[in-house]
Amino acid sequence: QNIGGSVDSYIKEDVVEEYKYLKKSFEKRLDHSESNKVYMAVGQTYNNSNGFLLASQNGGATWSKYEMPCIIGGNSGARNVGERLTIDPITPTTLYFGGRNGVLYQSLDSGVTWKEKHTFTGCESANGTNVGIAMVMVEPKTSDVIVGTYAKTNPIYRSNN
């Protein structure tokens, strides 16, 4: 998906070489303001534990691990509904993550800490799996946050704050 950056600005893979080492599927984003900064949201699906954000400052040679405030469900059902981790292109230390619980989380420190930004109601399940927020995008010229929920009515939201 190209959101004001190169086609390489987003990579989503379900089964890749890293899977052998992480034992999880993941979402990975590159921060183009710092070409060697990479983020991955990873999470086990079988024990209902919160996931982690892995952050690399050197293109993936080494990683820091930060606990997320929610279950990631990277290998759960409906994992392919959208892109839930995003970077604000204007303020690249600001990250957003859309939780399966319908909560939009925000980090102002490159993923070290997270807070709840907004809770969306009316989110549906798919085949018994909570989907919640299906995708999060940041408009590259204004930093408006665009959220797509897995809901039958009013599924798309846009906010400038």
PDB file of C-alpha atoms in Angstrom:
ATOM      1  CA  GLN A   1       0.000   0.000   0.000  1.00  0.00           C
ATOM      2  CA  ASN A   2       1.418   3.374  -0.982  1.00  0.00           C
ATOM      3  CA  ILE A   3       0.542   6.214   1.405  1.00  0.00           C
ATOM      4  CA  GLY A   4       2.609   9.146   0.189  1.00  0.00           C
ATOM      5  CA  GLY A   5       5.832   7.155   0.223  1.00  0.00           C
ATOM      6  CA  SER A   6       7.515   4.613  -1.931  1.00  0.00           C
ATOM      7  CA  VAL A   7       5.927   1.264  -2.655  1.00  0.00           C
ATOM      8  CA  ASP A   8       8.473  -0.175  -0.232  1.00  0.00           C
ATOM      9  CA  SER A   9       7.081   1.892   2.663  1.00  0.00           C
ATOM     10  CA  TYR A  10       4.912  -0.990   3.760  1.00  0.00           C
ATOM     11  CA  ILE A  11       5.580  -4.686   3.823  1.00  0.00           C
ATOM     12  CA  LYS A  12       3.058  -7.241   5.030  1.00  0.00           C
ATOM     13  CA  GLU A  13       3.908 -10.900   4.986  1.00  0.00           C
ATOM     14  CA  ASP A  14       2.107 -13.848   6.494  1.00  0.00           C
ATOM     15  CA  VAL A  15       4.625 -16.623   6.093  1.00  0.00           C
ATOM     16  CA  VAL A  16       8.233 -15.514   5.621  1.00  0.00           C
ATOM     17  CA  GLU A  17      11.750 -16.438   6.650  1.00  0.00           C
ATOM     18  CA  GLU A  18      11.347 -14.473   9.914  1.00  0.00           C
ATOM     19  CA  TYR A  19       8.411 -16.719  10.794  1.00  0.00           C
ATOM     20  CA  LYS A  20      10.848 -19.536  11.500  1.00  0.00           C
ATOM     21  CA  TYR A  21      12.516 -17.405  14.173  1.00  0.00           C
ATOM     22  CA  LEU A  22       9.609 -15.423  15.598  1.00  0.00           C
ATOM     23  CA  LYS A  23       7.016 -18.209  15.362  1.00  0.00           C
ATOM     24  CA  LYS A  24       4.431 -15.531  14.619  1.00  0.00           C
ATOM     25  CA  SER A  25       3.131 -13.648  11.643  1.00  0.00           C
ATOM     26  CA  PHE A  26       3.660  -9.902  11.805  1.00  0.00           C
ATOM     27  CA  GLU A  27       3.107  -6.456  10.429  1.00  0.00           C
ATOM     28  CA  LYS A  28       6.271  -4.546   9.578  1.00  0.00           C
ATOM     29  CA  ARG A  29       6.661  -0.850   8.801  1.00  0.00           C
ATOM     30  CA  LEU A  30       9.636   1.170   7.685  1.00  0.00           C
ATOM     31  CA  ASP A  31      10.198   4.736   8.884  1.00  0.00           C
ATOM     32  CA  HIS A  32      11.376   6.638   5.804  1.00  0.00           C
ATOM     33  CA  SER A  33      12.612   9.616   7.815  1.00  0.00           C
ATOM     34  CA  GLU A  34      15.217   7.213   9.188  1.00  0.00           C
ATOM     35  CA  SER A  35      15.771   4.581   6.527  1.00  0.00           C
ATOM     36  CA  ASN A  36      17.163   1.997   8.959  1.00  0.00           C
ATOM     37  CA  LYS A  37      14.269   2.194  11.461  1.00  0.00           C
ATOM     38  CA  VAL A  38      11.857  -0.753  11.230  1.00  0.00           C
ATOM     39  CA  TYR A  39       8.859  -1.732  13.409  1.00  0.00           C
ATOM     40  CA  MET A  40       7.077  -5.070  13.754  1.00  0.00           C
ATOM     41  CA  ALA A  41       3.921  -5.717  15.760  1.00  0.00           C
ATOM     42  CA  VAL A  42       4.031  -9.347  16.848  1.00  0.00           C
ATOM     43  CA  GLY A  43       1.783 -11.382  19.061  1.00  0.00           C
ATOM     44  CA  GLN A  44       0.863 -14.898  20.027  1.00  0.00           C
ATOM     45  CA  THR A  45      -2.689 -15.912  19.420  1.00  0.00           C
ATOM     46  CA  TYR A  46      -3.034 -19.056  21.468  1.00  0.00           C
ATOM     47  CA  ASN A  47      -2.600 -17.735  25.025  1.00  0.00           C
ATOM     48  CA  ASN A  48      -4.424 -14.353  24.934  1.00  0.00           C
ATOM     49  CA  SER A  49      -1.319 -12.447  26.043  1.00  0.00           C
ATOM     50  CA  ASN A  50      -0.535  -8.919  24.937  1.00  0.00           C
ATOM     51  CA  GLY A  51       1.726  -8.541  21.955  1.00  0.00           C
ATOM     52  CA  PHE A  52       4.968  -6.697  21.454  1.00  0.00           C
ATOM     53  CA  LEU A  53       6.383  -4.014  19.226  1.00  0.00           C
ATOM     54  CA  LEU A  54       9.832  -4.899  17.947  1.00  0.00           C
ATOM     55  CA  ALA A  55      11.834  -1.845  16.908  1.00  0.00           C
ATOM     56  CA  SER A  56      15.123  -1.790  15.042  1.00  0.00           C
ATOM     57  CA  GLN A  57      17.336   1.237  14.543  1.00  0.00           C
ATOM     58  CA  ASN A  58      19.691  -0.593  12.168  1.00  0.00           C
ATOM     59  CA  GLY A  59      17.560  -2.201   9.473  1.00  0.00           C
ATOM     60  CA  GLY A  60      16.797  -5.334  11.496  1.00  0.00           C
ATOM     61  CA  ALA A  61      20.285  -6.284  12.627  1.00  0.00           C
ATOM     62  CA  THR A  62      19.201  -5.870  16.281  1.00  0.00           C
ATOM     63  CA  TRP A  63      15.788  -5.353  17.885  1.00  0.00           C
ATOM     64  CA  SER A  64      14.310  -3.740  20.995  1.00  0.00           C
ATOM     65  CA  LYS A  65      11.130  -5.255  22.424  1.00  0.00           C
ATOM     66  CA  TYR A  66       8.304  -3.145  23.920  1.00  0.00           C
ATOM     67  CA  GLU A  67       5.085  -4.561  25.375  1.00  0.00           C
ATOM     68  CA  MET A  68       1.886  -3.528  23.609  1.00  0.00           C
ATOM     69  CA  PRO A  69      -1.268  -2.784  25.634  1.00  0.00           C
ATOM     70  CA  CYS A  70      -3.361  -5.285  23.675  1.00  0.00           C
ATOM     71  CA  ILE A  71      -3.540  -8.672  22.014  1.00  0.00           C
ATOM     72  CA  ILE A  72      -2.082  -8.505  18.498  1.00  0.00           C
ATOM     73  CA  GLY A  73      -3.514 -11.726  17.092  1.00  0.00           C
ATOM     74  CA  GLY A  74      -1.061 -11.746  14.207  1.00  0.00           C
ATOM     75  CA  ASN A  75      -1.932 -15.291  13.263  1.00  0.00           C
ATOM     76  CA  SER A  76      -5.606 -15.188  14.279  1.00  0.00           C
ATOM     77  CA  GLY A  77      -8.523 -15.353  11.925  1.00  0.00           C
ATOM     78  CA  ALA A  78      -9.178 -12.162   9.922  1.00  0.00           C
ATOM     79  CA  ARG A  79      -5.494 -11.221  10.130  1.00  0.00           C
ATOM     80  CA  ASN A  80      -5.648 -10.104   6.500  1.00  0.00           C
ATOM     81  CA  VAL A  81      -8.316  -7.403   6.900  1.00  0.00           C
ATOM     82  CA  GLY A  82      -5.927  -4.463   6.847  1.00  0.00           C
ATOM     83  CA  GLU A  83      -2.863  -2.670   8.091  1.00  0.00           C
ATOM     84  CA  ARG A  84      -3.122  -1.883  11.791  1.00  0.00           C
ATOM     85  CA  LEU A  85       0.327  -0.407  12.532  1.00  0.00           C
ATOM     86  CA  THR A  86       1.288   2.950  11.065  1.00  0.00           C
ATOM     87  CA  ILE A  87       3.804   5.778  11.437  1.00  0.00           C
ATOM     88  CA  ASP A  88       2.930   9.472  11.291  1.00  0.00           C
ATOM     89  CA  PRO A  89       5.055  10.703   8.357  1.00  0.00           C
ATOM     90  CA  ILE A  90       5.196  14.265   9.731  1.00  0.00           C
ATOM     91  CA  THR A  91       6.085  13.219  13.294  1.00  0.00           C
ATOM     92  CA  PRO A  92       7.744   9.809  12.853  1.00  0.00           C
ATOM     93  CA  THR A  93       8.099   9.216  16.604  1.00  0.00           C
ATOM     94  CA  THR A  94       4.278   8.958  16.666  1.00  0.00           C
ATOM     95  CA  LEU A  95       2.925   5.475  15.948  1.00  0.00           C
ATOM     96  CA  TYR A  96      -0.665   4.212  15.864  1.00  0.00           C
ATOM     97  CA  PHE A  97      -1.961   0.698  16.307  1.00  0.00           C
ATOM     98  CA  GLY A  98      -5.539  -0.503  15.812  1.00  0.00           C
ATOM     99  CA  GLY A  99      -6.467  -3.160  18.328  1.00  0.00           C
ATOM    100  CA  ARG A 100      -8.759  -6.116  17.844  1.00  0.00           C
ATOM    101  CA  ASN A 101     -10.648  -4.740  20.852  1.00  0.00           C
ATOM    102  CA  GLY A 102     -11.696  -1.629  18.879  1.00  0.00           C
ATOM    103  CA  VAL A 103      -9.178   0.649  20.603  1.00  0.00           C
ATOM    104  CA  LEU A 104      -6.865   2.969  18.684  1.00  0.00           C
ATOM    105  CA  TYR A 105      -3.535   3.143  20.524  1.00  0.00           C
ATOM    106  CA  GLN A 106      -0.977   5.919  20.132  1.00  0.00           C
ATOM    107  CA  SER A 107       2.710   6.040  20.987  1.00  0.00           C
ATOM    108  CA  LEU A 108       4.539   9.374  21.057  1.00  0.00           C
ATOM    109  CA  ASP A 109       7.961   7.818  21.721  1.00  0.00           C
ATOM    110  CA  SER A 110       8.529   5.403  18.823  1.00  0.00           C
ATOM    111  CA  GLY A 111       6.613   2.561  20.463  1.00  0.00           C
ATOM    112  CA  VAL A 112       8.227   2.524  23.905  1.00  0.00           C
ATOM    113  CA  THR A 113       4.944   3.429  25.645  1.00  0.00           C
ATOM    114  CA  TRP A 114       1.325   3.401  24.445  1.00  0.00           C
ATOM    115  CA  LYS A 115      -1.921   5.081  25.469  1.00  0.00           C
ATOM    116  CA  GLU A 116      -5.531   4.632  24.408  1.00  0.00           C
ATOM    117  CA  LYS A 117      -6.456   7.350  21.928  1.00  0.00           C
ATOM    118  CA  HIS A 118     -10.057   6.336  21.137  1.00  0.00           C
ATOM    119  CA  THR A 119     -12.412   3.362  21.462  1.00  0.00           C
ATOM    120  CA  PHE A 120     -14.642   2.487  18.510  1.00  0.00           C
ATOM    121  CA  THR A 121     -17.913   0.703  19.172  1.00  0.00           C
ATOM    122  CA  GLY A 122     -19.957  -1.507  16.887  1.00  0.00           C
ATOM    123  CA  CYS A 123     -17.016  -3.577  15.692  1.00  0.00           C
ATOM    124  CA  GLU A 124     -17.965  -7.026  14.434  1.00  0.00           C
ATOM    125  CA  SER A 125     -16.385 -10.438  14.677  1.00  0.00           C
ATOM    126  CA  ALA A 126     -15.457 -12.609  11.709  1.00  0.00           C
ATOM    127  CA  ASN A 127     -15.916 -16.340  12.195  1.00  0.00           C
ATOM    128  CA  GLY A 128     -15.733 -15.894  15.964  1.00  0.00           C
ATOM    129  CA  THR A 129     -12.577 -13.746  15.879  1.00  0.00           C
ATOM    130  CA  ASN A 130     -12.604 -10.166  17.169  1.00  0.00           C
ATOM    131  CA  VAL A 131     -11.462  -7.901  14.356  1.00  0.00           C
ATOM    132  CA  GLY A 132     -11.951  -4.446  15.896  1.00  0.00           C
ATOM    133  CA  ILE A 133      -9.903  -1.937  13.948  1.00  0.00           C
ATOM    134  CA  ALA A 134      -9.058  -3.311  10.528  1.00  0.00           C
ATOM    135  CA  MET A 135      -6.726  -0.567   9.325  1.00  0.00           C
ATOM    136  CA  VAL A 136      -5.063   2.662  10.403  1.00  0.00           C
ATOM    137  CA  MET A 137      -3.527   5.213   8.057  1.00  0.00           C
ATOM    138  CA  VAL A 138      -2.050   8.677   8.545  1.00  0.00           C
ATOM    139  CA  GLU A 139      -2.606  11.258   5.811  1.00  0.00           C
ATOM    140  CA  PRO A 140       0.937  12.332   4.857  1.00  0.00           C
ATOM    141  CA  LYS A 141       0.247  16.053   4.349  1.00  0.00           C
ATOM    142  CA  THR A 142      -1.926  16.741   7.407  1.00  0.00           C
ATOM    143  CA  SER A 143      -1.295  13.878   9.884  1.00  0.00           C
ATOM    144  CA  ASP A 144      -5.050  13.226   9.944  1.00  0.00           C
ATOM    145  CA  VAL A 145      -5.634   9.708  11.263  1.00  0.00           C
ATOM    146  CA  ILE A 146      -7.929   7.483   9.190  1.00  0.00           C
ATOM    147  CA  VAL A 147      -9.346   4.407  10.893  1.00  0.00           C
ATOM    148  CA  GLY A 148     -11.280   1.581   9.303  1.00  0.00           C
ATOM    149  CA  THR A 149     -13.273  -0.604  11.668  1.00  0.00           C
ATOM    150  CA  TYR A 150     -14.845  -3.962  11.023  1.00  0.00           C
ATOM    151  CA  ALA A 151     -18.384  -2.610  11.438  1.00  0.00           C
ATOM    152  CA  LYS A 152     -21.520  -2.719   9.298  1.00  0.00           C
ATOM    153  CA  THR A 153     -22.404   0.943   9.874  1.00  0.00           C
ATOM    154  CA  ASN A 154     -19.986   3.887   9.927  1.00  0.00           C
ATOM    155  CA  PRO A 155     -16.856   1.793   9.384  1.00  0.00           C
ATOM    156  CA  ILE A 156     -14.486   4.659   8.368  1.00  0.00           C
ATOM    157  CA  TYR A 157     -13.410   7.537  10.612  1.00  0.00           C
ATOM    158  CA  ARG A 158     -11.082  10.483  10.063  1.00  0.00           C
ATOM    159  CA  SER A 159      -9.697  12.712  12.804  1.00  0.00           C
ATOM    160  CA  ASN A 160      -7.369  15.687  12.878  1.00  0.00           C
ATOM    161  CA  ASN A 161      -6.778  15.453  16.624  1.00  0.00           C
TER     162      ASN A 161
END
